[in-house]
PDB file of C-alpha atoms and ligand atoms in Angstrom:
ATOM      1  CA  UNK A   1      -3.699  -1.053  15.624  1.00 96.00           C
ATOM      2  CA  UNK A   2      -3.905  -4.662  14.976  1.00 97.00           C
ATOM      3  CA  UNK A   3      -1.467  -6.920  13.948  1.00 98.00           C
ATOM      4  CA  UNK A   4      -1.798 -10.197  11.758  1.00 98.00           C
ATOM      5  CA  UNK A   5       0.593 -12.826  11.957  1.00 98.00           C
ATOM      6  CA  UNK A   6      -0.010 -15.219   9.390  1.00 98.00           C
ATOM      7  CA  UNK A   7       2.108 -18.225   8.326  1.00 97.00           C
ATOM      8  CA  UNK A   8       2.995 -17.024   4.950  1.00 98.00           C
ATOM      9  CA  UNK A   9       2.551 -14.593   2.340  1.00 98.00           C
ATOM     10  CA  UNK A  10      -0.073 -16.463   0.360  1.00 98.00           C
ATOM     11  CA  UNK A  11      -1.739 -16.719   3.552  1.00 98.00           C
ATOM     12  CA  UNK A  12      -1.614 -12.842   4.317  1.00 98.00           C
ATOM     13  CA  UNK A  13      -3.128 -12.618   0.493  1.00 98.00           C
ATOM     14  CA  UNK A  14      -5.999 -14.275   1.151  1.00 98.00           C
ATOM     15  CA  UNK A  15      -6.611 -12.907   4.179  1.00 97.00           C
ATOM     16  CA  UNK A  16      -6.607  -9.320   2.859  1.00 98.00           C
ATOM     17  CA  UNK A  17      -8.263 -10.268  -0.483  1.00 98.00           C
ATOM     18  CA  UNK A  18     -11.279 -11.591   1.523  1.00 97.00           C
ATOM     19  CA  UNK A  19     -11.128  -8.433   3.354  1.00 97.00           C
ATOM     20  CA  UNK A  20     -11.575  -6.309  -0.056  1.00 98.00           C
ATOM     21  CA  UNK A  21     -14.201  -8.886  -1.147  1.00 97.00           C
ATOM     22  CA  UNK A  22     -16.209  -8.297   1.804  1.00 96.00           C
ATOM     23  CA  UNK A  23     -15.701  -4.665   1.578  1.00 97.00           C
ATOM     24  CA  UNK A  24     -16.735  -4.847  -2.127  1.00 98.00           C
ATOM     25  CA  UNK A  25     -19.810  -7.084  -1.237  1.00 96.00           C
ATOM     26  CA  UNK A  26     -21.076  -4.503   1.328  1.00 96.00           C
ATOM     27  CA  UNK A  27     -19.537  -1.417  -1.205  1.00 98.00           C
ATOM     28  CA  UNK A  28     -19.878  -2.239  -4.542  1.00 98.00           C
ATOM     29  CA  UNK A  29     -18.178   1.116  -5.842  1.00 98.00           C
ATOM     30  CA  UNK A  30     -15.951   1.106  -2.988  1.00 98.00           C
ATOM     31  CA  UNK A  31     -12.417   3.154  -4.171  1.00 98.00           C
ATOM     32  CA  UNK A  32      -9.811   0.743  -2.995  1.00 98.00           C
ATOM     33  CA  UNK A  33      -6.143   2.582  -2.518  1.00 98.00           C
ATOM     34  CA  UNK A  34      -3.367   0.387  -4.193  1.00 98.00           C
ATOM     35  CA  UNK A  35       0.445  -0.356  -3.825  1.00 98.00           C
ATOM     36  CA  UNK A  36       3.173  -1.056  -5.956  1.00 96.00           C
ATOM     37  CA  UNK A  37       6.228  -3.464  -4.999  1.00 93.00           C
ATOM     38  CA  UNK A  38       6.165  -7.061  -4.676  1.00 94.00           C
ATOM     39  CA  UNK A  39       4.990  -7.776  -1.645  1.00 97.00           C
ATOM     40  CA  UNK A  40       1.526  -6.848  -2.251  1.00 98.00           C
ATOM     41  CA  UNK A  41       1.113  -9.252  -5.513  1.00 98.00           C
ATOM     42  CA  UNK A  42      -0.199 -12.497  -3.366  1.00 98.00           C
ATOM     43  CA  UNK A  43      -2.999 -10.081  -2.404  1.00 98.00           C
ATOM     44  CA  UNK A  44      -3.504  -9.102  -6.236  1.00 98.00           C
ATOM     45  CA  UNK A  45      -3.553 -12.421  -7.341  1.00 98.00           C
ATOM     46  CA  UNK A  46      -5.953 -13.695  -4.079  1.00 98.00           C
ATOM     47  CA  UNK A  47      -8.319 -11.064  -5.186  1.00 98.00           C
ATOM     48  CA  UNK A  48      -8.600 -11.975  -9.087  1.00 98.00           C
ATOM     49  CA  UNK A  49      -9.374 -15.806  -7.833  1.00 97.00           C
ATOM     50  CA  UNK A  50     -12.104 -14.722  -6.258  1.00 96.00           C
ATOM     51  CA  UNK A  51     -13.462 -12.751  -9.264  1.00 96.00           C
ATOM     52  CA  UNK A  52     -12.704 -15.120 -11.683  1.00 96.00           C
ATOM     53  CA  UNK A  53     -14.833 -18.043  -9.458  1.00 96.00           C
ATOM     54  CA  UNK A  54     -17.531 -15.336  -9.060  1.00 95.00           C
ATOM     55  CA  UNK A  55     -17.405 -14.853  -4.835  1.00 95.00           C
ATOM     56  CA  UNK A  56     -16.900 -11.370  -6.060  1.00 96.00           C
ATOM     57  CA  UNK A  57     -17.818  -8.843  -8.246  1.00 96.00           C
ATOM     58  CA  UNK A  58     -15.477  -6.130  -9.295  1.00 97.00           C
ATOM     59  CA  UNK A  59     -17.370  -4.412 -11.899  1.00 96.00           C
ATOM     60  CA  UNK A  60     -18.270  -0.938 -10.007  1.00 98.00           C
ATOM     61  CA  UNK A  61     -15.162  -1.503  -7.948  1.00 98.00           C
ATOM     62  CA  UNK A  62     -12.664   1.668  -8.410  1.00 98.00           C
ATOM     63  CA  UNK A  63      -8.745   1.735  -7.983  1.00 98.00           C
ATOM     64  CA  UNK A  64      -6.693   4.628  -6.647  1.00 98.00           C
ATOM     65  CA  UNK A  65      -2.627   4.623  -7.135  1.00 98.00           C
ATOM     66  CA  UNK A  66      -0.478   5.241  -4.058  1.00 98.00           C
ATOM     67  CA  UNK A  67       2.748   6.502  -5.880  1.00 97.00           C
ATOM     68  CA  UNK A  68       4.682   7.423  -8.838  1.00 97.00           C
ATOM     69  CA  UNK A  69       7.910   7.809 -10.045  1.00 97.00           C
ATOM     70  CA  UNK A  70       8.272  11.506 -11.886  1.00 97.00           C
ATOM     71  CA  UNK A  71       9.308  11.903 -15.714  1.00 91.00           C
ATOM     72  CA  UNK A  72       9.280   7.973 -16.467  1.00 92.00           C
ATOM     73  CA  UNK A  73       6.522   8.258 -19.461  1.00 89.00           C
ATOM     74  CA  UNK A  74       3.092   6.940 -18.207  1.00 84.00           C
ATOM     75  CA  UNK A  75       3.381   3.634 -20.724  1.00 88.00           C
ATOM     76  CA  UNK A  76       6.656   2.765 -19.879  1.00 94.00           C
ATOM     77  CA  UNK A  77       6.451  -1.118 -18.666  1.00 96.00           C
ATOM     78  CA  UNK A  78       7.719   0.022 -14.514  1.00 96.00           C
ATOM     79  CA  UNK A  79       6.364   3.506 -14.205  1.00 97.00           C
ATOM     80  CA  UNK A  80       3.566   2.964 -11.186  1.00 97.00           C
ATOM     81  CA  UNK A  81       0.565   3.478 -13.590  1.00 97.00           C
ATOM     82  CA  UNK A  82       1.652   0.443 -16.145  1.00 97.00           C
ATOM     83  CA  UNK A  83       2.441  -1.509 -12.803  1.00 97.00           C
ATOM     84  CA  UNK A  84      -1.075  -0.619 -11.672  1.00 98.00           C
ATOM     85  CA  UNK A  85      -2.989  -1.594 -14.896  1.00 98.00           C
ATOM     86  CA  UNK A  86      -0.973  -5.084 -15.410  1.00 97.00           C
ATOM     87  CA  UNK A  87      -0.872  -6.349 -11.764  1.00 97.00           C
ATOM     88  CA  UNK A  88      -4.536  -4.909 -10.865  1.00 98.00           C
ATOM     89  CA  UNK A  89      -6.970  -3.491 -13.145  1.00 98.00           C
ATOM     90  CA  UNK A  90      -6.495  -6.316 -15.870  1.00 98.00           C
ATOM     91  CA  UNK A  91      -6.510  -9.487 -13.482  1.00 97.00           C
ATOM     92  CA  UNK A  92      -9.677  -7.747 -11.921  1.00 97.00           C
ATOM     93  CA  UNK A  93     -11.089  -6.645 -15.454  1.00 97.00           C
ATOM     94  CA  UNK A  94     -11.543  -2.826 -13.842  1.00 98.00           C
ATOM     95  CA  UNK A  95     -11.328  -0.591 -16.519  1.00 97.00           C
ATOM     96  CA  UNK A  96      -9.289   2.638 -16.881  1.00 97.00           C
ATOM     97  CA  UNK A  97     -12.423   4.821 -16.199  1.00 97.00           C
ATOM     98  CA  UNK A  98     -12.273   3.675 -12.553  1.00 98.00           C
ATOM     99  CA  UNK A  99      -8.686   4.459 -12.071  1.00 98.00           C
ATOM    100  CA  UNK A 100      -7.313   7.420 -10.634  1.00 98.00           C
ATOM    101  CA  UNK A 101      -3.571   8.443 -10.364  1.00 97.00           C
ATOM    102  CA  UNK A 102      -0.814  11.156 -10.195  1.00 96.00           C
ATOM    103  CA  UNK A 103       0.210  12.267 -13.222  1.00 93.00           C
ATOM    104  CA  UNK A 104       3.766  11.450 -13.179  1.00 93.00           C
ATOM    105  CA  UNK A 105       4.987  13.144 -16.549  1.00 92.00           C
ATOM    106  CA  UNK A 106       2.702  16.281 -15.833  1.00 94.00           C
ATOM    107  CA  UNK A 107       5.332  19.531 -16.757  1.00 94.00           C
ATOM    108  CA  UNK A 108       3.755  21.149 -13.612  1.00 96.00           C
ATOM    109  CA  UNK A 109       4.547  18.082 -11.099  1.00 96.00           C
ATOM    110  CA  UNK A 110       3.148  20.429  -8.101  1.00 97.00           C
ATOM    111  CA  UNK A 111       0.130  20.835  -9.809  1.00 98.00           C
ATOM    112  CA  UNK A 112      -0.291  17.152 -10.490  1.00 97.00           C
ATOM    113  CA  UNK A 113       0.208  16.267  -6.747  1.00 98.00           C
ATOM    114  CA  UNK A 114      -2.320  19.124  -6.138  1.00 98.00           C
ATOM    115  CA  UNK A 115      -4.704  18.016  -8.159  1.00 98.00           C
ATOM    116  CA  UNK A 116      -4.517  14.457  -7.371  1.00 98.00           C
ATOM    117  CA  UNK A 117      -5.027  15.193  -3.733  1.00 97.00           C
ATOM    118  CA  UNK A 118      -7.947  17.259  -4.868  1.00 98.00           C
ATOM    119  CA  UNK A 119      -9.541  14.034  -7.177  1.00 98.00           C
ATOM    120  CA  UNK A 120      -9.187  11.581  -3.958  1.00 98.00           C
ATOM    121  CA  UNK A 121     -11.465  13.776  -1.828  1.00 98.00           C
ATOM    122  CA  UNK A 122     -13.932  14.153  -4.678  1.00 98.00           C
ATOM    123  CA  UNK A 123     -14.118  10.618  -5.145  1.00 98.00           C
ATOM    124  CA  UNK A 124     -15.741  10.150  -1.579  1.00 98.00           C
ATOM    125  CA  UNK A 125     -12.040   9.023  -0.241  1.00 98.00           C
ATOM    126  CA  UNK A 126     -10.207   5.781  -0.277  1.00 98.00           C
ATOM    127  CA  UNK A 127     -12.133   2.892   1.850  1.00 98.00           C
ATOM    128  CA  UNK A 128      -9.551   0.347   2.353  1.00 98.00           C
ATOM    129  CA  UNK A 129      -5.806   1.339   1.654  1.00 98.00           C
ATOM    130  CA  UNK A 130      -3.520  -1.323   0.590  1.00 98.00           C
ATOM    131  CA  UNK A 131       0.792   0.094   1.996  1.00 98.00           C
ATOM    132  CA  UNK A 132       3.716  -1.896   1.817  1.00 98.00           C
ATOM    133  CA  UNK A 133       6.511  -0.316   3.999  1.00 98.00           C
ATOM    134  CA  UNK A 134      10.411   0.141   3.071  1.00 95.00           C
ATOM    135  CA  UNK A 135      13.244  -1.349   4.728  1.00 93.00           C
ATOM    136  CA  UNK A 136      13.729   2.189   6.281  1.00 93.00           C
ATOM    137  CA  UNK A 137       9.969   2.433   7.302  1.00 97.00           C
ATOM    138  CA  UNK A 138       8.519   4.411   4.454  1.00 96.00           C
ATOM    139  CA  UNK A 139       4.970   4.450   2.858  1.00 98.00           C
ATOM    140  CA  UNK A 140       4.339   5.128   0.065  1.00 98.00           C
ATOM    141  CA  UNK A 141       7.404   7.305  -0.827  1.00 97.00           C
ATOM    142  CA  UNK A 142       7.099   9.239   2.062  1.00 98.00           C
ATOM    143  CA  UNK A 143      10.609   8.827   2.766  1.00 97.00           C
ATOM    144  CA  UNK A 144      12.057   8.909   7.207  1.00 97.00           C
ATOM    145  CA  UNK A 145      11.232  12.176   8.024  1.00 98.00           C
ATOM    146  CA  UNK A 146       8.210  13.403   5.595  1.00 98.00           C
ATOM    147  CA  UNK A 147       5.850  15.501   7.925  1.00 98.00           C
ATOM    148  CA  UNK A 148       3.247  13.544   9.615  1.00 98.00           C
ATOM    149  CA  UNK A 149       0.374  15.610   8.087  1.00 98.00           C
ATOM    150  CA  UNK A 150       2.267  15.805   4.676  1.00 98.00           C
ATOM    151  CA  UNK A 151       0.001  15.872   1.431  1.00 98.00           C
ATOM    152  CA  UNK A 152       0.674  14.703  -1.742  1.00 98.00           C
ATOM    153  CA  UNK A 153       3.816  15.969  -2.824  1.00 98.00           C
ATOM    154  CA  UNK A 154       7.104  15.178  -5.029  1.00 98.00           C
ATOM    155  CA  UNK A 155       9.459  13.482  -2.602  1.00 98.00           C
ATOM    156  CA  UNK A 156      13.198  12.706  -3.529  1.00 97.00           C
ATOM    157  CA  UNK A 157      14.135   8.990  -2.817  1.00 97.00           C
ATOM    158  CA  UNK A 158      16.616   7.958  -0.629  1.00 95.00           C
ATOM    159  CA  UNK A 159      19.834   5.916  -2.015  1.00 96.00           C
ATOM    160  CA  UNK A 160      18.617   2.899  -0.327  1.00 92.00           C
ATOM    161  CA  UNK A 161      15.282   2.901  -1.716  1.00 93.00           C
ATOM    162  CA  UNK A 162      16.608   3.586  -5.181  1.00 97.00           C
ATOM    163  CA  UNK A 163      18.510   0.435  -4.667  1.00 95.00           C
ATOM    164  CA  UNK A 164      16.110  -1.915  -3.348  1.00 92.00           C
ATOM    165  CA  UNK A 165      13.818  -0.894  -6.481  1.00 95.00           C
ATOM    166  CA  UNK A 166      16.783  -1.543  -9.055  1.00 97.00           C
ATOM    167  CA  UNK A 167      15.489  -5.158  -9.167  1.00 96.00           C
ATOM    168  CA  UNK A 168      12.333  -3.600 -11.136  1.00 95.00           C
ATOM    169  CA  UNK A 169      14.880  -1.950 -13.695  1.00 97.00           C
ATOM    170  CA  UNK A 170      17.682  -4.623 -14.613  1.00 96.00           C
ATOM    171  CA  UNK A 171      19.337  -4.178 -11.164  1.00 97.00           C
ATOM    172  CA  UNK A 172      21.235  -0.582 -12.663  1.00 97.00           C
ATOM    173  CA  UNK A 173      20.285   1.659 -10.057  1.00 97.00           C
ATOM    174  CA  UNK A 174      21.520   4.571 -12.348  1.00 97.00           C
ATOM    175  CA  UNK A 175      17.606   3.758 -14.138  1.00 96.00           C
ATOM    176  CA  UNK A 176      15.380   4.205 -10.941  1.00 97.00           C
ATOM    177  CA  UNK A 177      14.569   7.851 -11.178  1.00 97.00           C
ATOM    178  CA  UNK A 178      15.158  10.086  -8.036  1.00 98.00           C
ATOM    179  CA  UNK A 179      11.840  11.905  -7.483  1.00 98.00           C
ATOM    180  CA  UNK A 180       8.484  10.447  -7.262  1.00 98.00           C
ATOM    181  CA  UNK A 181       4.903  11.634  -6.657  1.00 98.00           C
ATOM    182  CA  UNK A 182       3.836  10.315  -3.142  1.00 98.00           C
ATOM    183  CA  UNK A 183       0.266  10.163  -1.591  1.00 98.00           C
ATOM    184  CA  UNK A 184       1.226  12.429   1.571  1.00 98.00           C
ATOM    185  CA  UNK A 185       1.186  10.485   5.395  1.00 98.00           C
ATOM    186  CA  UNK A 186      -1.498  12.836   6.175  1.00 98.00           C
ATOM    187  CA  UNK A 187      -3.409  11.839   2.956  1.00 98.00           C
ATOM    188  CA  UNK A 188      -2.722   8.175   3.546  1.00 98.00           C
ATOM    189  CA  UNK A 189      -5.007   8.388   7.136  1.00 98.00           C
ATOM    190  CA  UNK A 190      -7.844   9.941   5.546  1.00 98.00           C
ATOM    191  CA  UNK A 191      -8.723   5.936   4.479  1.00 98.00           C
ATOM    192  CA  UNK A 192     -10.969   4.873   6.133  1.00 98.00           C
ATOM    193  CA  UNK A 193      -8.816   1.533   6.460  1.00 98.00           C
ATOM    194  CA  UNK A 194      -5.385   0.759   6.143  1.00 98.00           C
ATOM    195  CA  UNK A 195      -3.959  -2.664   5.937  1.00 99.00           C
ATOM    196  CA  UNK A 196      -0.052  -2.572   5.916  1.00 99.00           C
ATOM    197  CA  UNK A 197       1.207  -5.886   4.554  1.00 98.00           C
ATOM    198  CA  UNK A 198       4.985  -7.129   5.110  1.00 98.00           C
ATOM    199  CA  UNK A 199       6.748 -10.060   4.450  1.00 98.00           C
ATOM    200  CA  UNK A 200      10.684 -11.567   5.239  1.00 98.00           C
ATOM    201  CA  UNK A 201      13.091 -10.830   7.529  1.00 98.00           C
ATOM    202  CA  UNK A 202      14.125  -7.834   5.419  1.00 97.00           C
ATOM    203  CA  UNK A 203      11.025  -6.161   6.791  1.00 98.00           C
ATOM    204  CA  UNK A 204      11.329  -6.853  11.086  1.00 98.00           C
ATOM    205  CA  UNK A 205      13.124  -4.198  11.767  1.00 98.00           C
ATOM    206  CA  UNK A 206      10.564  -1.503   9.806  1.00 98.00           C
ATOM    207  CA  UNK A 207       7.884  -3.390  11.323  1.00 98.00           C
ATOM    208  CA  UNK A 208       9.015  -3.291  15.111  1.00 98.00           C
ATOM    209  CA  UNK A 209       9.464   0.418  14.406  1.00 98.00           C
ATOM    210  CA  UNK A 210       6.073   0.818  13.144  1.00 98.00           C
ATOM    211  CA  UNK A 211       4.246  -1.288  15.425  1.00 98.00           C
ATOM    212  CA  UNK A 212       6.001  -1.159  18.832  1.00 98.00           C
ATOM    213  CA  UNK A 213       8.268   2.263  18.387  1.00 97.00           C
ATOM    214  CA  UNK A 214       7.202   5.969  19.321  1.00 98.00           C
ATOM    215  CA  UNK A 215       5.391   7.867  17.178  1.00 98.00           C
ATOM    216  CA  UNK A 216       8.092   9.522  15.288  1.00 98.00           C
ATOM    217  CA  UNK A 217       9.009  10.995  11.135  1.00 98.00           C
ATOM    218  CA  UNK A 218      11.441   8.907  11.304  1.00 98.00           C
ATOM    219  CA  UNK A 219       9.812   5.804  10.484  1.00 98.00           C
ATOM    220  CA  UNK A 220       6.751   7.296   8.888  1.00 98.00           C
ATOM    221  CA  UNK A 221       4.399   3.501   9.422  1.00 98.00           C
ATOM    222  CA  UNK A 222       4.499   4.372  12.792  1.00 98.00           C
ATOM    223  CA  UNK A 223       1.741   7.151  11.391  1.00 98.00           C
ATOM    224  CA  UNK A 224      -0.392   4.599  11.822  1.00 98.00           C
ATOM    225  CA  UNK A 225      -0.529   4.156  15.371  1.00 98.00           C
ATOM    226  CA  UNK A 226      -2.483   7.584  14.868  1.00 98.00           C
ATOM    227  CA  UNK A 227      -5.423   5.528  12.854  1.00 98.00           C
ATOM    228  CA  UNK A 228      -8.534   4.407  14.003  1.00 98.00           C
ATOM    229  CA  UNK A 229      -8.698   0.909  11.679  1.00 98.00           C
ATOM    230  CA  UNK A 230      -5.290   0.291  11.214  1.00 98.00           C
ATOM    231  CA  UNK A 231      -4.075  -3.542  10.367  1.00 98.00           C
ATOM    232  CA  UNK A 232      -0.501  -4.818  10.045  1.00 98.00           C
ATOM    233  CA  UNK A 233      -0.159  -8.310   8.428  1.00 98.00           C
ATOM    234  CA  UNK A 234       2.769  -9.624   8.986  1.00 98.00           C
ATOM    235  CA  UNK A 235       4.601 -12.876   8.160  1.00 98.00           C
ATOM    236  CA  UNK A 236       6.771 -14.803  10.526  1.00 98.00           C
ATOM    237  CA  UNK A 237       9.849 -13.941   9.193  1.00 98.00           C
ATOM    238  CA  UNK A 238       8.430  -9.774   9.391  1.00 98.00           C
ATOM    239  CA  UNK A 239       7.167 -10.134  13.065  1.00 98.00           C
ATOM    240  CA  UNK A 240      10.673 -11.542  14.076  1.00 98.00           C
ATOM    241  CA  UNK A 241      11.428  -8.400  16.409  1.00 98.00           C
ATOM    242  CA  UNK A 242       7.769  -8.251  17.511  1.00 98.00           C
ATOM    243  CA  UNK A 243       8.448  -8.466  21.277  1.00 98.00           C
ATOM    244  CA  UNK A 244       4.713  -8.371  21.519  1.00 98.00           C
ATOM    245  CA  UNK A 245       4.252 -11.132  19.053  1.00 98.00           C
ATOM    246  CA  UNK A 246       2.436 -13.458  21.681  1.00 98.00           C
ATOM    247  CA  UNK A 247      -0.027 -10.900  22.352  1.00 98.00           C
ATOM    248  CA  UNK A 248      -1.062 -10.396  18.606  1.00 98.00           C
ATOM    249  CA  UNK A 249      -1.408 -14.154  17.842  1.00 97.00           C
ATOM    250  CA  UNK A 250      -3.615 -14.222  21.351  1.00 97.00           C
ATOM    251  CA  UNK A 251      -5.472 -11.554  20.242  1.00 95.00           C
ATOM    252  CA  UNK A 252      -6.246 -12.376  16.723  1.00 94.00           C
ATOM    253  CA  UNK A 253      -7.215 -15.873  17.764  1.00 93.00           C
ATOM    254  CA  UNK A 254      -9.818 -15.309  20.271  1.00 94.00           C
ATOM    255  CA  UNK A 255     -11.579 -12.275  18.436  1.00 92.00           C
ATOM    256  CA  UNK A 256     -14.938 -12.543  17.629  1.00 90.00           C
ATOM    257  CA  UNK A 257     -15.475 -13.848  13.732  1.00 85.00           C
ATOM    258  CA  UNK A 258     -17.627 -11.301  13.044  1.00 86.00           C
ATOM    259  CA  UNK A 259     -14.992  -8.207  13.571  1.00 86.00           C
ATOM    260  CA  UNK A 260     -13.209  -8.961  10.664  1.00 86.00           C
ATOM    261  CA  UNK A 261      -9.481  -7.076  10.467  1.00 92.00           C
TER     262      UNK A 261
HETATM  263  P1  LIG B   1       8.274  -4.216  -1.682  1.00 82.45           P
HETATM  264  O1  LIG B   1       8.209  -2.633  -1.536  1.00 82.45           O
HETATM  265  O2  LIG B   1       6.885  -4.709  -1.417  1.00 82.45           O
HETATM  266  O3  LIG B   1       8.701  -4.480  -3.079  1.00 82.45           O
HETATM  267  O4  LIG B   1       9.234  -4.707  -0.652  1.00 82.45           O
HETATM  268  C1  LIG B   1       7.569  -2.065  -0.443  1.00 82.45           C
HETATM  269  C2  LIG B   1       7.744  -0.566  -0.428  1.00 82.45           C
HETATM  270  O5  LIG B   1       8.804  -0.052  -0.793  1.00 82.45           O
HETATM  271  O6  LIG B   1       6.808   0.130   0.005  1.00 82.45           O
END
């Protein structure tokens, strides 16, 4: 695992956008896995700069959803798929032909996660996956405790989560439905990359977990000390309890250009 410290969250942005560019330059069609939340917007926004000055070209580029609440309707304004299509696919100009997502209002909700599961294999599997990561160490949805080889599945979210999402639905908690539609940990390693990005001091104690705790359900980021090409960017304030912090800013500065993250 390697771990990014970068000054700030625009910074992380870029940095990961001009990952995804170079990954689209090399892949044109590469299937890049998506997150919801705020933290990942800088990236978002990074990435649709580059488009719109022309360093990049996202017009074979396809977008796979992470998550998804269960029985919000598919157009209302916060359910995971409107999210997706207003903060991504738009600024990126990717149409909806290149998306693919759980089916959140699906009567069978098992079959759904089955079948999504099912789709991300077919589509050749997810190249670079974007996670955020909960203040109690989840990604995705896959809540403390989810199974390390867990598939995509309906989780139920925990109190906490429910109430840092409120924000997203006029701070009533009551609104933030209690199941969701997660990728599955064990889904989420089949990328071929993940790149978790954190930022604020909200986020240190998650990310010391993750990066420097044992392997354990409990905080399911710490998954991906299992990964091959597994990336943590991190801001200042979110590598606070890093108590190998020196080590990562050693590392990243005297590693050859070409490796990339
Ligand atoms: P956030 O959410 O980026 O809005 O903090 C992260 C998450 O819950 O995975």
């Amino acid at each position: 695992m390697e771990v990014v410290i970068v000054p700030d969250a625009k910074a992380g942005g870029e940095l990961i956008a001009g990952t995804m560019a170079q990954l689209l330059r090399r892949r044109p069609d590469a299937l890049l896995g998506v997150a919801t939340g705020s933290t990942p917007l800088p990236v978002y926004q990074a990435l649709a700069d580059q488009v719109r000055s022309g360093a990049v070209d996202t017009s074979r580029a396809r977008i796979a959803q992470l998550d998804e609440y269960v029985g919000l309707p598919v157009d209302h304004p916060e359910s995971y798929r409107s999210v997706v299509r207003r903060e991504v696919l738009e600024p990126l100009g990717i149409g909806m032909d290149a998306f693919l997502g759980p089916d959140g209002s699906a009567e069978d909700v098992q079959a759904a996660c089955e079948a999504y599961d099912k789709a991300l294999g077919d589509a050749g599997g997810i190249d670079l996956q974007l996670l955020g990561i909960g203040t109690d160490g989840h990604i995705g949805f896959n809540e403390p405790c989810s199974s390390l080889v867990s598939r995509t599945r309906i989780k139920t979210l925990t109190e906490q989560t429910r109430m840092d999402n409120a924000r997203f639905f006029e701070g009533d908690v009551d609104q933030v439905p209690h199941h969701v539609i997660t990728q599955g940990i064990g889904t989420i390693l089949e990328a071929r990359h993940l790149v978790l990005f954190a930022t604020g001091e909200g986020k240190a104690e998650a990310i010391a977990a993750t990066v420097e705790g044992p392997l354990a359900a409990v905080c399911p980021a710490s998954a991906l000390q299992l990964h091959p090409h597994a990336t943590v960017v991190v801001d200042e304030a979110a590598a606070g309890k890093l108590k190998f912090a020196d080590y990562f800013r050693y590392a990243h500065v005297n590693k050859p250009d070409w490796q990339g993250i």
